[in-house]
Coordinates of C-alpha atoms and ligand atoms in Angstrom, one line a residue:
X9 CA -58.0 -79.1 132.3
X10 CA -59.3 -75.9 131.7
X11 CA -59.1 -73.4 134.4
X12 CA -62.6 -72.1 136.0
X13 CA -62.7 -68.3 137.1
X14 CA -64.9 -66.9 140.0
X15 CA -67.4 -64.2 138.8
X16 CA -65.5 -61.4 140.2
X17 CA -62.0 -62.7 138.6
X18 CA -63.8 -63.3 135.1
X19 CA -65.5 -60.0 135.3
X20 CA -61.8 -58.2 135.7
X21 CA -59.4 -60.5 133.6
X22 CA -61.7 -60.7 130.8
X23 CA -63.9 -57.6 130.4
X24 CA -62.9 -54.5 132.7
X25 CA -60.1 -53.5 130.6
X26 CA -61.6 -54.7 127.0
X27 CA -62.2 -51.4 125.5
X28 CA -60.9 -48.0 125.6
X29 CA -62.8 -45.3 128.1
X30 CA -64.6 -42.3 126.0
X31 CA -65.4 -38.9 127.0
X32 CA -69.4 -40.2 127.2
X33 CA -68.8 -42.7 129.9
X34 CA -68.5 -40.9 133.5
X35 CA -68.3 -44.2 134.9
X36 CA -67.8 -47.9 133.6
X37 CA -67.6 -51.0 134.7
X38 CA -67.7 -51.6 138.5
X39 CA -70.5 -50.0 140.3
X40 CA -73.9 -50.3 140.5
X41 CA -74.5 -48.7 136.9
X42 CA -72.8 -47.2 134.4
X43 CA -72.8 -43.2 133.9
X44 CA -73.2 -42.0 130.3
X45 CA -73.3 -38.2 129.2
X46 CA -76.0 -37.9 126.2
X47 CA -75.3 -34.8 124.1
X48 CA -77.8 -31.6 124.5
X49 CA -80.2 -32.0 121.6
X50 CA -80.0 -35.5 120.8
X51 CA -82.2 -38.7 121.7
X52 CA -80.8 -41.9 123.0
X53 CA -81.6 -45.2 120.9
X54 CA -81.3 -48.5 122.8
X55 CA -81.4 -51.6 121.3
X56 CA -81.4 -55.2 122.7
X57 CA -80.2 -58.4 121.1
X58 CA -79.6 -62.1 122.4
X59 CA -78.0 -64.7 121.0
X60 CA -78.5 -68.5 121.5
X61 CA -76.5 -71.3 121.0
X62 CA -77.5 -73.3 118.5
X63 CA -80.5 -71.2 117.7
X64 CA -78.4 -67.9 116.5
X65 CA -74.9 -69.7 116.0
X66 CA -74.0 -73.1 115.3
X67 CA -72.8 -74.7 118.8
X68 CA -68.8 -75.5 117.1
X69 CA -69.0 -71.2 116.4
X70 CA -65.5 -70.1 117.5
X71 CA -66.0 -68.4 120.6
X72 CA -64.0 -65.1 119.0
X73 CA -66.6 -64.9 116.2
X74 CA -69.6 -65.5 118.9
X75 CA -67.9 -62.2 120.9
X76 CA -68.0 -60.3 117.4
X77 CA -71.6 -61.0 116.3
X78 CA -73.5 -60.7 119.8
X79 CA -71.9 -57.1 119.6
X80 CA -72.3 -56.4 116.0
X81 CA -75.8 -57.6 115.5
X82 CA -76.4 -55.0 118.4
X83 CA -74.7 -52.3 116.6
X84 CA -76.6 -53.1 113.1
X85 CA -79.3 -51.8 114.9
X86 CA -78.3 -48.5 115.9
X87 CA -77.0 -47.9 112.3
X88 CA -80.7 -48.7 110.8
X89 CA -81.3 -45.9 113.2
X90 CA -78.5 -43.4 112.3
X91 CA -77.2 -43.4 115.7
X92 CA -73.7 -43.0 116.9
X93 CA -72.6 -45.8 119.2
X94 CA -72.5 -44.6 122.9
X95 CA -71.5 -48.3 125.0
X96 CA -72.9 -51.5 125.3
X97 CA -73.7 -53.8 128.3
X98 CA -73.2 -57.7 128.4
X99 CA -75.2 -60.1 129.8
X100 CA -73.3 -63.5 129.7
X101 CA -75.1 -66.6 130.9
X102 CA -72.0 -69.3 130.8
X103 CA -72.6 -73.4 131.7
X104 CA -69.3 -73.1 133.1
X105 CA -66.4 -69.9 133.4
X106 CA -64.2 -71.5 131.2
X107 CA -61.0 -69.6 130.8
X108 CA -60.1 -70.0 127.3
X109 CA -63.8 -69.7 125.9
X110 CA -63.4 -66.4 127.7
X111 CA -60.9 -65.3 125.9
X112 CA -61.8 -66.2 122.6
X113 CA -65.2 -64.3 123.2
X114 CA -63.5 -61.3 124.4
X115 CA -61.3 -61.0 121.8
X116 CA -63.7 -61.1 118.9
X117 CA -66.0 -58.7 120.9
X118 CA -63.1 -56.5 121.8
X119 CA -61.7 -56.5 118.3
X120 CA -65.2 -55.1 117.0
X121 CA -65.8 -52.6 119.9
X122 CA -62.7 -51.0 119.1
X123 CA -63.0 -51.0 115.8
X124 CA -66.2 -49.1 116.1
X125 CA -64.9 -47.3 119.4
X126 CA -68.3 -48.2 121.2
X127 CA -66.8 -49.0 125.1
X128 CA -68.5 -52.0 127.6
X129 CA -69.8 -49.7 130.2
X130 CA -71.2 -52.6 132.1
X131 CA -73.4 -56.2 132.5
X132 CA -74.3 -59.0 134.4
X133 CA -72.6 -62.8 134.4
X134 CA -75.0 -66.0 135.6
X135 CA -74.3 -69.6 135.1
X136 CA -76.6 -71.2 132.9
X137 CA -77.1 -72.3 129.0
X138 CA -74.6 -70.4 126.3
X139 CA -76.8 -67.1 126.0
X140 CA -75.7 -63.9 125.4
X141 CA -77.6 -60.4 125.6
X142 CA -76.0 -56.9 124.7
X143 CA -77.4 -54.2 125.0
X144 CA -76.3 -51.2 122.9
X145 CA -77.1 -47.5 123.7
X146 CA -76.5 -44.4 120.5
X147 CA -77.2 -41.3 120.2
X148 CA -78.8 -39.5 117.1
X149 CA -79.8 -35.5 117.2
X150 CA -83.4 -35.5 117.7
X151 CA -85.9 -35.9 115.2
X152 CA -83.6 -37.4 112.5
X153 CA -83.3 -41.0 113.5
X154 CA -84.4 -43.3 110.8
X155 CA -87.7 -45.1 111.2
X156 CA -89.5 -48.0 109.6
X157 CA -92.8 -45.9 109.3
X158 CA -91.2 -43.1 107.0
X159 CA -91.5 -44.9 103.2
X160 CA -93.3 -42.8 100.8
X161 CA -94.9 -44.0 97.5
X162 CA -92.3 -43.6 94.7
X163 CA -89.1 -43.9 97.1
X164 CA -86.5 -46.3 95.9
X165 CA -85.9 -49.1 97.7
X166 CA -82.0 -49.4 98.2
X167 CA -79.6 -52.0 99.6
X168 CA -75.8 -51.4 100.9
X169 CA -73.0 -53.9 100.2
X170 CA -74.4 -57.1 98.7
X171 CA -77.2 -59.7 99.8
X172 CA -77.0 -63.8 100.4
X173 CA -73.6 -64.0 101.5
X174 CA -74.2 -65.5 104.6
X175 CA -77.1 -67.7 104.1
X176 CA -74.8 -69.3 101.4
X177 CA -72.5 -69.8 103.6
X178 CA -74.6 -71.0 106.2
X179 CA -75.6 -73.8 104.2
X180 CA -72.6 -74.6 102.8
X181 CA -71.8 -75.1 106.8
X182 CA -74.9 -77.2 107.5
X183 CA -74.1 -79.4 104.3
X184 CA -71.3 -80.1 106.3
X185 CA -68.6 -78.4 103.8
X186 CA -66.1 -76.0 104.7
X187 CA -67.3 -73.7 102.3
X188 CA -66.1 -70.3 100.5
X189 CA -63.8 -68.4 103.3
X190 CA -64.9 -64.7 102.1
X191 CA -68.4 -65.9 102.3
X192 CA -68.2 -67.6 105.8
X193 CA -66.8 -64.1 106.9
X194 CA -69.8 -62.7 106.0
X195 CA -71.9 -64.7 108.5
X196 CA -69.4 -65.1 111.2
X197 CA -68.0 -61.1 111.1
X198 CA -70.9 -59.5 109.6
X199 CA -69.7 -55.4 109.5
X200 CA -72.1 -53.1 111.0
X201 CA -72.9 -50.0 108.5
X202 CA -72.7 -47.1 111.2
X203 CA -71.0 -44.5 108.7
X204 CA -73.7 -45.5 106.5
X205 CA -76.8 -45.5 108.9
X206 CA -75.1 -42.2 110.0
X207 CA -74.5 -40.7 106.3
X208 CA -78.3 -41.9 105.4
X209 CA -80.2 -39.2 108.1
X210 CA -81.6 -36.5 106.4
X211 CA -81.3 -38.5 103.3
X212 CA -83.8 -41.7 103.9
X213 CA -87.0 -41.9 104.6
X214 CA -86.9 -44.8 106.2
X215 CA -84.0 -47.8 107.1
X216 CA -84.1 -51.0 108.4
X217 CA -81.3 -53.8 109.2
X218 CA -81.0 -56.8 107.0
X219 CA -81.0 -59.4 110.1
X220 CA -83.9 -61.9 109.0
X221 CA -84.2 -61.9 105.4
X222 CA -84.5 -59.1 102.8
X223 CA -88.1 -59.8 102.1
X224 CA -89.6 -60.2 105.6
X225 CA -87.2 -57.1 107.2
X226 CA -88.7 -54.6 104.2
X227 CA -92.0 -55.9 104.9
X228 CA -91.8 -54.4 108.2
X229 CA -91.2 -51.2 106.3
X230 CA -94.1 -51.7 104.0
X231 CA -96.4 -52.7 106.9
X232 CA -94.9 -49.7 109.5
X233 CA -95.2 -46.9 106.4
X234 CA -99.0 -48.3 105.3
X235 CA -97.4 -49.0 101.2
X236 CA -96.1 -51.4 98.9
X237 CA -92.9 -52.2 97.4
X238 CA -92.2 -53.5 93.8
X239 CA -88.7 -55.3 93.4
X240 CA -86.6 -56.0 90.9
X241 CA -84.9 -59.8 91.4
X242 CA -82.5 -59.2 88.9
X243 CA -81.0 -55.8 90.5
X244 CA -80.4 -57.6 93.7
X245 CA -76.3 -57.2 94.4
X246 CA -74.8 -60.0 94.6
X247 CA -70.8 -60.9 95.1
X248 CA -68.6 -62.7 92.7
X249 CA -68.1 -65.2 95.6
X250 CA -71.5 -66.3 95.8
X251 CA -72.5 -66.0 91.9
X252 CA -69.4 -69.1 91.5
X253 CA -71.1 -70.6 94.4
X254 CA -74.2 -70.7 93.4
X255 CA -74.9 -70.2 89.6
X256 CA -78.2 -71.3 89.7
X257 CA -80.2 -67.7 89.1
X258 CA -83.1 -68.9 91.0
X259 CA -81.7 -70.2 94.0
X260 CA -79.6 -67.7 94.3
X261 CA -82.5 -65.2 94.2
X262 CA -84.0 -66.9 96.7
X263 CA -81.2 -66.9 99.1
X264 CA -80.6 -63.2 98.6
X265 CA -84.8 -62.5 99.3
X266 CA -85.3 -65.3 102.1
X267 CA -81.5 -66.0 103.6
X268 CA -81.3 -64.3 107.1
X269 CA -78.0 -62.7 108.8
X270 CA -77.3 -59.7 105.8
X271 CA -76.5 -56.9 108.0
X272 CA -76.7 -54.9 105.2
X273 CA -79.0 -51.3 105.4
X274 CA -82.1 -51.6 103.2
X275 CA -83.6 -47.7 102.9
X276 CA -86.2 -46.1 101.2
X277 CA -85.4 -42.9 99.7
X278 CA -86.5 -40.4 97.2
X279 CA -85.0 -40.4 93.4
X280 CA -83.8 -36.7 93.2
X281 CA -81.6 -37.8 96.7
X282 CA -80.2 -41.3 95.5
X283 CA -77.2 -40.1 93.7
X284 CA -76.2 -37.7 97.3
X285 CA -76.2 -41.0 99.1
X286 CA -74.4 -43.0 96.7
X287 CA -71.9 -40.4 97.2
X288 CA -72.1 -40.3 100.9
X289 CA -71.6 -44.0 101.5
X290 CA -68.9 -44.8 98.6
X291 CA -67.0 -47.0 98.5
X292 CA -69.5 -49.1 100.4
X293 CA -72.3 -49.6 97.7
X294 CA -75.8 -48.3 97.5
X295 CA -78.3 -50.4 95.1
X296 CA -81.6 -49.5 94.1
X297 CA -83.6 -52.7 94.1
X298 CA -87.5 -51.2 93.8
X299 CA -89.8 -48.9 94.4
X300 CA -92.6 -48.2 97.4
X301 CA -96.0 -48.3 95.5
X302 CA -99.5 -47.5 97.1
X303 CA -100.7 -51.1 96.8
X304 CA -99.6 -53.1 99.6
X305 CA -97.5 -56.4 99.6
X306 CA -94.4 -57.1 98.1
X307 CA -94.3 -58.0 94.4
X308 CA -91.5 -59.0 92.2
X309 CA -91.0 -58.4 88.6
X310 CA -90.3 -61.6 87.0
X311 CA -87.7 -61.8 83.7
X312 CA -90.6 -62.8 81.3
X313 CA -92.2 -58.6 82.9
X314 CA -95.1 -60.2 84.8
X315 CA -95.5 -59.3 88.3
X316 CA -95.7 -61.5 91.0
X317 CA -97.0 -61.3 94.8
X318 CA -94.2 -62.5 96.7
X319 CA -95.4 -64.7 100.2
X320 CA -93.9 -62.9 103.2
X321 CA -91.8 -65.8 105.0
X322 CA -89.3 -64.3 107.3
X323 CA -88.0 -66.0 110.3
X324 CA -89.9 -66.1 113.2
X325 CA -89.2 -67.7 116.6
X326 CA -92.9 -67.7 117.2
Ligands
ADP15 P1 -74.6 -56.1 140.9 O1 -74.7 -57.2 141.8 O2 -74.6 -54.7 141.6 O3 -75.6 -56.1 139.8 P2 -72.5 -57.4 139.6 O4 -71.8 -58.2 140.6 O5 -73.5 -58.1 138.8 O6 -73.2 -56.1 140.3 O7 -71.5 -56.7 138.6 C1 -70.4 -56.0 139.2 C2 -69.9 -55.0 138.1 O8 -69.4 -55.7 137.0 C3 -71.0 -54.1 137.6 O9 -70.5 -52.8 137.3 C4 -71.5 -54.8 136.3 O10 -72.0 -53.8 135.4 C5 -70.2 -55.4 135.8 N1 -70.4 -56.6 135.1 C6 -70.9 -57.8 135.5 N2 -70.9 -58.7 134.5 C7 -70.3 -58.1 133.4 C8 -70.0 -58.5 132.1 N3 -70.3 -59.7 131.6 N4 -69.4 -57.6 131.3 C9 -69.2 -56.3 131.7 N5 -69.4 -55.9 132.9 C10 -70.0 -56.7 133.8
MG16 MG1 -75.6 -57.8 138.5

């Protein structure tokens, strides 16, 4: 039998003590709302993310790895912005306070939030279907957070780390196979690039979080900055996990343009800066994948040198 917790209980035995106090959070948990101290001369970015069972995360998800990616998809955010993590807030709806779920959760979440030494500063807990919201609050000196609407024609287009990692995974997981471990990390644990998003300001025009799908999330670039962007297929990084999992050049092209759940930085920046950024975020990778053009619309340059329009087809609940 598992053990069931009243709200109060759950609320203390699971998430009051979680993560380490900073000097930003005059109060925490256990009032009516948290007190954070924003630096003088900086702005504060807030960002919102909810996860769904089985819309977001397949239902059998270990609760440890659901904990990790509500918080981290949160914190992606704030690095596309350049913005230092301040705290997060949890909103849990839960069919049932089931101890050991609990647990799990707020271990995985824990084990990120310390890692990126971000605190839970507050939430709310309701029963209802598995959903969970965090909020995430940063700060980022003002003026030099990282837009969508900042591209400029001739930019690059770069990408950190490597693309199609977790799609591949993902359906290796719906195929019902257990699938390559590394790459299965990549969609339960995705890493958040704060250094990166951090290292970037001053540097990038523009930066966006690779959450839906390469080609739909820079379209929102495109479409915020008024340009175009001509890709290169072939410079897309890729891992040596997912070129033996998938050999096929096509598909595999396809996954790293249309697969969702990255959490890689895609940023546009100017040529004479690229090598300054490579530097800043080494060892993480930086990989130029384009160019912003004039025209706009996405086109990619096929291996035979035509140009092709490519159809935007991100994700979309609605
Ligand atoms: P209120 O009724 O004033 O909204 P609650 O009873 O919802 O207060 O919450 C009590 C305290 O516990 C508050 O400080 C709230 O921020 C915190 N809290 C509630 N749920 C969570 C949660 N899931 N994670 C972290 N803190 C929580
Ligand atoms: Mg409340």
């Amino acid at each position: 039998m598992t053990a069931v917790l009243d709200e109060f209980t759950l609320i203390r035995r699971h998430f009051a003590g979680l993560t380490p106090a900073t000097p930003a959070v005059r109060l925490g948990i256990g009032d009516d709302a948290a007190l954070l101290q924003v630096r003088a001369g900086c702005e504060l970015a807030i960002t919102s993310d909810t996860l769904i069972a089985g819309r977001h995360f397949p239902h059998e998800t270990l609760p440890a790895d659901i904990g990790w990616k509500s918080l981290a998809v949160n914190l992606s955010d704030l690095a596309a912005m350049g913005a230092a993590p301040l705290a997060f807030t949890l909103a849990l709806s839960l069919p049932q306070a089931d101890d050991n779920w609990l647990r799990g959760f707020a271990q995985g979440l824990g084990d990120l939030a310390r890692m990126a030494g971000v605190p839970l500063v507050g939430g709310d807990t309701t029963r209802g279907a598995l959903s969970i919201t965090i909020t995430a609050l940063g700060e980022v000196p003002a003026g030099t957070a990282l837009r969508r609407d900042g591209a400029r024609v001739g930019d690059l287009v770069c990408v950190t780390g490597t693309l199609g990692d977790a799609a591949a995974a993902l359906r290796q997981w719906q195929a019902g196979s257990a699938g390559v471990a590394a790459l299965r990390a990549r969609l339960d644990r995705p890493t958040p690039r704060l250094a990166a998003g951090r290292a970037l300001r001053g540097l990038a025009h523009a930066a966006i979080d690779l959450s839906d799908g390469l080609a739909g999330d820079l379209g929102h670039i495109l479409a915020a900055s008024g340009v175009g962007a001509r890709l290169d297929p072939s410079a897309l990084p890729c891992s040596e996990d997912l070129r033996e999992v998938i050999s096929d050049v096509a598909s595999r092209v396809a996954l790293q343009l249309n697969g969702g759940d990255d959490y890689e930085l895609c940023c546009c920046l100017p040529p004479e800066r690229f090598a300054a950024a490579q530097a800043a975020l080494a060892p993480l990778p930086l990989t130029v994948i384009g160019e912003i053009e004039a025209e706009p619309g996405l086109r990619l340059l096929a291996a035979d040198g035509s140009i092709q329009e490519h159809p935007p087809q991100a994700y979309r609940h609605f």
